[in-house]
Coordinates of N, CA, C and O in Angstrom, one line a residue:
X28 N 29.9 66.5 -53.9 CA 30.0 66.4 -55.3 C 29.1 65.2 -55.7 O 29.2 64.1 -55.2
X29 N 28.4 65.3 -56.8 CA 27.6 64.2 -57.3 C 28.2 63.7 -58.6 O 28.8 64.5 -59.4
X30 N 27.9 62.5 -58.9 CA 28.4 61.9 -60.1 C 27.2 61.3 -60.8 O 26.1 61.2 -60.3
X31 N 27.4 60.8 -62.0 CA 26.4 60.2 -62.8 C 25.8 59.0 -62.0 O 24.6 58.8 -62.0
X32 N 26.6 58.3 -61.4 CA 26.1 57.1 -60.6 C 25.3 57.5 -59.4 O 24.6 56.7 -58.9
X33 N 25.4 58.7 -58.9 CA 24.7 59.1 -57.8 C 23.2 59.5 -58.1 O 22.4 59.6 -57.3
X34 N 23.0 59.8 -59.4 CA 21.6 60.2 -59.8 C 20.6 59.1 -59.7 O 21.0 57.9 -59.8
X35 N 19.4 59.5 -59.4 CA 18.4 58.5 -59.3 C 18.0 58.0 -60.7 O 18.0 58.8 -61.6
X36 N 17.7 56.8 -60.7 CA 17.3 56.2 -62.0 C 15.9 56.7 -62.4 O 14.9 56.7 -61.6
X37 N 15.7 57.2 -63.6 CA 14.4 57.7 -64.1 C 13.5 56.5 -64.3 O 14.0 55.4 -64.7
X38 N 12.2 56.7 -64.1 CA 11.3 55.6 -64.3 C 11.2 55.2 -65.8 O 11.3 56.1 -66.6
X39 N 11.1 54.0 -66.1 CA 10.9 53.6 -67.5 C 9.7 54.1 -68.1 O 8.6 54.1 -67.5
X40 N 9.8 54.6 -69.3 CA 8.6 55.2 -70.0 C 7.5 54.1 -70.2 O 6.4 54.4 -70.0
X41 N 7.9 52.9 -70.4 CA 6.9 51.8 -70.6 C 6.1 51.6 -69.4 O 5.0 51.0 -69.5
X42 N 6.6 51.9 -68.2 CA 5.9 51.6 -67.0 C 5.0 52.7 -66.5 O 4.3 52.6 -65.6
X43 N 5.0 53.8 -67.2 CA 4.1 54.9 -66.9 C 2.8 54.7 -67.5 O 2.6 54.1 -68.6
X44 N 1.7 55.1 -66.7 CA 0.4 54.9 -67.2 C 0.1 55.7 -68.5 O 0.7 56.8 -68.7
X45 N -0.8 55.2 -69.3 CA -1.2 56.0 -70.5 C -2.1 57.1 -70.1 O -3.1 56.9 -69.3
X46 N -1.8 58.3 -70.6 CA -2.7 59.5 -70.3 C -3.8 59.5 -71.4 O -3.6 60.1 -72.4
X47 N -4.9 58.8 -71.1 CA -5.9 58.7 -72.1 C -6.5 60.1 -72.4 O -6.9 60.3 -73.6
X48 N -6.6 60.9 -71.5 CA -7.2 62.3 -71.7 C -6.3 63.1 -72.6 O -6.8 63.8 -73.6
X49 N -5.0 63.0 -72.4 CA -4.0 63.7 -73.3 C -4.1 63.2 -74.7 O -4.2 64.0 -75.7
X50 N -4.2 61.9 -74.9 CA -4.3 61.3 -76.2 C -5.6 61.7 -76.9 O -5.6 62.1 -78.1
X51 N -6.7 61.7 -76.1 CA -8.0 62.1 -76.7 C -7.9 63.5 -77.1 O -8.4 63.9 -78.2
X52 N -7.4 64.4 -76.3 CA -7.3 65.8 -76.6 C -6.4 66.1 -77.8 O -6.7 66.9 -78.7
X53 N -5.3 65.4 -77.9 CA -4.4 65.5 -79.0 C -4.9 65.1 -80.3 O -4.8 65.7 -81.3
X54 N -5.6 63.9 -80.3 CA -6.2 63.4 -81.5 C -7.3 64.3 -82.0 O -7.5 64.5 -83.1
X55 N -8.1 64.8 -81.0 CA -9.2 65.7 -81.3 C -8.6 66.9 -82.0 O -9.2 67.4 -83.0
X56 N -7.6 67.5 -81.4 CA -7.0 68.7 -82.0 C -6.5 68.4 -83.4 O -6.6 69.3 -84.3
X57 N -5.8 67.3 -83.6 CA -5.4 67.0 -85.0 C -6.5 66.8 -86.0 O -6.4 67.3 -87.1
X58 N -7.6 66.2 -85.5 CA -8.7 66.0 -86.4 C -9.5 67.2 -86.7 O -10.3 67.3 -87.7
X59 N -9.4 68.2 -85.8 CA -10.1 69.5 -86.0 C -9.3 70.5 -86.9 O -9.9 71.4 -87.4
X60 N -8.0 70.2 -87.1 CA -7.2 71.1 -88.0 C -7.8 71.1 -89.4 O -8.3 70.1 -89.9
X61 N -7.7 72.3 -90.0 CA -8.2 72.4 -91.4 C -7.0 72.6 -92.3 O -6.0 73.3 -92.0
X62 N -7.0 72.0 -93.4 CA -5.9 72.0 -94.4 C -5.6 73.5 -94.8 O -4.5 73.9 -94.9
X63 N -6.6 74.2 -95.1 CA -6.4 75.6 -95.6 C -5.9 76.6 -94.6 O -5.4 77.6 -95.0
X64 N -6.0 76.3 -93.4 CA -5.6 77.2 -92.3 C -4.4 76.7 -91.5 O -4.0 77.4 -90.5
X65 N -3.9 75.5 -91.8 CA -2.8 75.0 -91.0 C -1.5 75.1 -91.8 O -1.4 74.9 -93.0
X66 N -0.5 75.5 -91.0 CA 0.9 75.6 -91.6 C 1.5 74.2 -91.6 O 1.1 73.4 -90.9
X67 N 2.5 74.1 -92.5 CA 3.2 72.8 -92.6 C 3.9 72.5 -91.2 O 3.9 71.4 -90.7
X68 N 4.4 73.6 -90.6 CA 5.0 73.4 -89.3 C 4.1 72.9 -88.2 O 4.4 72.0 -87.5
X69 N 2.9 73.4 -88.2 CA 1.9 73.0 -87.2 C 1.4 71.5 -87.5 O 1.2 70.8 -86.6
X70 N 1.4 71.2 -88.8 CA 1.0 69.8 -89.1 C 2.1 68.9 -88.7 O 1.8 67.8 -88.1
X71 N 3.4 69.2 -88.9 CA 4.5 68.4 -88.5 C 4.6 68.2 -87.0 O 4.8 67.1 -86.5
X72 N 4.3 69.3 -86.3 CA 4.4 69.3 -84.8 C 3.3 68.3 -84.3 O 3.5 67.5 -83.4
X73 N 2.1 68.5 -84.8 CA 0.9 67.7 -84.3 C 1.2 66.2 -84.7 O 0.9 65.3 -83.9
X74 N 1.7 66.0 -85.9 CA 2.0 64.6 -86.3 C 3.0 63.9 -85.4 O 2.8 62.8 -85.0
X75 N 4.0 64.6 -85.1 CA 5.0 64.0 -84.2 C 4.4 63.7 -82.8 O 4.7 62.6 -82.3
X76 N 3.6 64.5 -82.3 CA 2.9 64.2 -81.0 C 2.0 63.0 -81.1 O 2.0 62.1 -80.2
X77 N 1.2 62.9 -82.1 CA 0.3 61.8 -82.3 C 1.0 60.5 -82.6 O 0.6 59.4 -82.1
X78 N 2.2 60.6 -83.3 CA 3.0 59.4 -83.5 C 3.5 58.8 -82.2 O 3.5 57.6 -82.0
X79 N 4.0 59.7 -81.4 CA 4.5 59.3 -80.0 C 3.4 58.6 -79.3 O 3.6 57.6 -78.6
X80 N 2.2 59.2 -79.3 CA 1.1 58.6 -78.6 C 0.7 57.2 -79.2 O 0.4 56.3 -78.4
X81 N 0.7 57.1 -80.5 CA 0.4 55.9 -81.1 C 1.4 54.8 -80.7 O 1.0 53.7 -80.4
X82 N 2.6 55.2 -80.7 CA 3.7 54.2 -80.3 C 3.5 53.8 -78.8 O 3.7 52.6 -78.5
X83 N 3.1 54.7 -78.0 CA 2.8 54.3 -76.6 C 1.6 53.3 -76.5 O 1.7 52.3 -75.8
X84 N 0.6 53.5 -77.3 CA -0.5 52.6 -77.3 C -0.1 51.2 -77.9 O -0.5 50.2 -77.4
X85 N 0.7 51.2 -78.9 CA 1.1 50.0 -79.5 C 2.0 49.2 -78.6 O 2.2 48.0 -78.7
X86 N 2.6 49.8 -77.6 CA 3.5 49.1 -76.6 C 2.6 48.4 -75.5 O 3.2 47.7 -74.7
X87 N 1.4 48.6 -75.5 CA 0.5 48.0 -74.6 C -0.1 46.7 -75.1 O -0.1 46.5 -76.3
X88 N -0.6 45.9 -74.2 CA -1.3 44.7 -74.7 C -2.8 45.1 -74.9 O -3.6 45.3 -74.0
X89 N -3.1 45.3 -76.2 CA -4.4 45.7 -76.5 C -5.4 44.6 -76.8 O -6.6 44.8 -77.1
X90 N -4.9 43.4 -76.7 CA -5.8 42.2 -77.0 C -5.8 41.8 -78.4 O -6.7 41.1 -78.9
X91 N -4.7 42.1 -79.2 CA -4.6 41.8 -80.6 C -4.6 40.3 -80.8 O -5.0 39.8 -81.8
X92 N -4.0 39.6 -79.8 CA -3.9 38.1 -80.0 C -5.3 37.4 -80.0 O -5.5 36.4 -80.6
X93 N -6.2 38.0 -79.3 CA -7.6 37.4 -79.1 C -8.6 38.0 -80.1 O -9.6 37.4 -80.3
X94 N -8.3 39.2 -80.6 CA -9.3 39.9 -81.4 C -8.8 40.2 -82.8 O -7.9 41.1 -82.9
X95 N -9.4 39.7 -83.9 CA -8.9 39.9 -85.2 C -9.0 41.4 -85.7 O -8.2 41.9 -86.4
X96 N -10.1 42.1 -85.2 CA -10.3 43.5 -85.5 C -9.2 44.3 -84.9 O -8.6 45.2 -85.6
X97 N -8.8 44.1 -83.7 CA -7.7 44.8 -83.1 C -6.4 44.5 -83.7 O -5.6 45.4 -84.0
X98 N -6.2 43.2 -84.1 CA -5.0 42.8 -84.8 C -4.9 43.6 -86.1 O -3.8 44.0 -86.5
X99 N -5.9 43.7 -86.8 CA -5.9 44.5 -88.1 C -5.6 46.0 -87.8 O -4.8 46.5 -88.6
X100 N -6.1 46.6 -86.8 CA -5.8 47.9 -86.5 C -4.3 48.1 -86.1 O -3.6 49.0 -86.6
X101 N -3.8 47.1 -85.4 CA -2.3 47.2 -85.0 C -1.5 47.0 -86.3 O -0.5 47.7 -86.4
X102 N -1.9 46.1 -87.2 CA -1.1 46.0 -88.4 C -1.1 47.3 -89.2 O -0.1 47.7 -89.7
X103 N -2.3 47.9 -89.3 CA -2.4 49.2 -90.0 C -1.5 50.2 -89.4 O -0.9 51.0 -90.1
X104 N -1.5 50.3 -88.1 CA -0.7 51.3 -87.3 C 0.8 51.0 -87.6 O 1.5 52.0 -87.9
X105 N 1.2 49.8 -87.5 CA 2.6 49.5 -87.8 C 3.0 49.9 -89.2 O 4.1 50.4 -89.4
X106 N 2.2 49.6 -90.1 CA 2.4 50.0 -91.5 C 2.5 51.5 -91.7 O 3.4 52.0 -92.3
X107 N 1.6 52.2 -91.1 CA 1.6 53.7 -91.1 C 2.8 54.3 -90.5 O 3.3 55.3 -90.9
X108 N 3.4 53.6 -89.5 CA 4.5 54.2 -88.8 C 5.9 53.8 -89.4 O 6.9 54.4 -89.0
X109 N 5.8 53.0 -90.5 CA 7.1 52.7 -91.2 C 7.7 54.0 -91.7 O 6.9 54.8 -92.2
X110 N 9.0 54.1 -91.7 CA 9.6 55.3 -92.1 C 9.3 55.6 -93.6 O 9.2 56.8 -94.0
X111 N 9.2 54.6 -94.4 CA 8.9 54.8 -95.8 C 7.5 55.4 -96.0 O 7.2 55.9 -97.1
X112 N 6.6 55.3 -95.1 CA 5.3 55.8 -95.2 C 5.1 57.2 -94.7 O 4.2 57.9 -95.0
X113 N 6.1 57.7 -93.9 CA 6.0 59.0 -93.3 C 6.3 60.1 -94.3 O 7.2 59.9 -95.1
X114 N 5.7 61.2 -94.1 CA 6.1 62.4 -94.9 C 7.5 62.9 -94.7 O 8.0 62.7 -93.6
X115 N 8.1 63.4 -95.7 CA 9.4 64.0 -95.6 C 9.3 65.5 -95.8 O 8.1 66.0 -96.0
X116 N 10.3 66.2 -95.7 CA 10.3 67.7 -95.9 C 9.8 68.0 -97.3 O 9.2 69.1 -97.6
X117 N 10.1 67.1 -98.3 CA 9.7 67.3 -99.7 C 8.2 67.0 -99.9 O 7.7 67.3 -101.0
X118 N 7.6 66.3 -99.0 CA 6.2 65.9 -99.2 C 5.3 67.1 -99.2 O 5.5 68.0 -98.3
X119 N 4.4 67.2 -100.1 CA 3.5 68.3 -100.1 C 2.7 68.4 -98.8 O 2.4 67.4 -98.2
X120 N 2.3 69.7 -98.5 CA 1.6 69.9 -97.2 C 0.3 69.1 -97.2 O -0.1 68.6 -96.1
X121 N -0.5 69.0 -98.3 CA -1.7 68.3 -98.2 C -1.5 66.8 -97.9 O -2.3 66.2 -97.2
X122 N -0.4 66.2 -98.4 CA -0.1 64.8 -98.1 C 0.3 64.6 -96.7 O -0.2 63.7 -96.0
X123 N 1.1 65.5 -96.1 CA 1.4 65.5 -94.7 C 0.2 65.7 -93.8 O 0.1 65.0 -92.8
X124 N -0.7 66.5 -94.3 CA -1.9 66.8 -93.5 C -2.8 65.5 -93.4 O -3.2 65.1 -92.3
X125 N -2.9 64.8 -94.6 CA -3.8 63.6 -94.5 C -3.1 62.4 -93.8 O -3.7 61.6 -93.2
X126 N -1.8 62.4 -93.9 CA -1.0 61.4 -93.1 C -1.3 61.7 -91.6 O -1.6 60.7 -90.8
X127 N -1.2 62.9 -91.2 CA -1.5 63.3 -89.8 C -2.9 62.8 -89.3 O -3.1 62.3 -88.3
X128 N -3.9 63.1 -90.2 CA -5.2 62.7 -89.9 C -5.4 61.2 -89.8 O -6.1 60.7 -88.9
X129 N -4.7 60.4 -90.7 CA -4.7 59.0 -90.6 C -4.1 58.5 -89.3 O -4.7 57.6 -88.7
X130 N -3.0 59.0 -88.9 CA -2.4 58.6 -87.6 C -3.3 59.0 -86.5 O -3.5 58.2 -85.6
X131 N -3.9 60.2 -86.5 CA -4.7 60.6 -85.4 C -6.0 59.7 -85.3 O -6.4 59.3 -84.2
X132 N -6.6 59.4 -86.4 CA -7.8 58.6 -86.5 C -7.5 57.2 -85.9 O -8.2 56.6 -85.1
X133 N -6.4 56.6 -86.4 CA -6.0 55.2 -86.0 C -5.6 55.2 -84.5 O -6.0 54.3 -83.7
X134 N -4.9 56.3 -84.0 CA -4.6 56.4 -82.6 C -5.9 56.4 -81.8 O -6.0 55.8 -80.7
X135 N -6.8 57.2 -82.2 CA -8.1 57.3 -81.5 C -8.8 56.0 -81.5 O -9.4 55.6 -80.4
X136 N -8.8 55.2 -82.6 CA -9.5 53.9 -82.6 C -8.8 53.0 -81.6 O -9.5 52.2 -80.9
X137 N -7.5 53.0 -81.6 CA -6.8 52.1 -80.6 C -7.0 52.6 -79.2 O -7.0 51.7 -78.3
X138 N -7.2 53.8 -79.0 CA -7.5 54.3 -77.6 C -8.8 53.7 -77.1 O -9.0 53.4 -76.0
X139 N -9.8 53.6 -78.0 CA -11.1 53.0 -77.7 C -11.0 51.6 -77.1 O -11.8 51.1 -76.3
X140 N -9.9 50.8 -77.6 CA -9.8 49.4 -77.2 C -8.7 49.3 -76.1 O -8.5 48.2 -75.6
X141 N -8.1 50.4 -75.7 CA -7.1 50.4 -74.7 C -7.7 50.0 -73.3 O -8.6 50.6 -72.9
X142 N -7.1 49.0 -72.7 CA -7.6 48.6 -71.4 C -7.6 49.8 -70.3 O -8.5 49.9 -69.5
X143 N -6.6 50.6 -70.4 CA -6.6 51.7 -69.4 C -7.6 52.8 -69.7 O -7.9 53.6 -68.8
X144 N -8.2 52.8 -70.9 CA -9.3 53.8 -71.2 C -10.6 53.2 -70.9 O -11.6 53.8 -71.1
X145 N -10.6 52.0 -70.4 CA -11.9 51.3 -70.1 C -12.8 51.0 -71.3 O -14.0 50.9 -71.2
X146 N -12.1 50.8 -72.5 CA -12.9 50.4 -73.6 C -13.4 51.6 -74.4 O -14.1 51.4 -75.4
X147 N -13.2 52.8 -74.0 CA -13.7 54.0 -74.7 C -12.8 55.2 -74.4 O -12.2 55.2 -73.3
X148 N -12.7 56.1 -75.3 CA -11.9 57.3 -75.1 C -12.7 58.2 -74.2 O -13.9 58.3 -74.3
X149 N -12.0 59.0 -73.4 CA -12.7 60.0 -72.6 C -13.4 61.0 -73.4 O -13.1 61.3 -74.5

């Protein structure tokens, strides 16, 4: 019989390497979406994925302390991720779409400065 204490401890999410290829593919997919052919559901799903990836990048040391341009990107990302800035179910689809694009674009820019991406996105 196994108990909760017998289970192996899962690795911390913060200790896992950044999947730069996944982030690049995901941001590309978001930026390729078209407003006229995208459903609100697909916009919301893609937005959630890109927000998670942006949060992962923000958890890394991107060099914001040394570089004012990176510091400005991090500030913009943090502002964009505030709950008050995020679309709600009542938000029109076009506003949710442009929010998704803003998050994807900013995520892509931070990926370019990510040390694990070697200074550029794949």
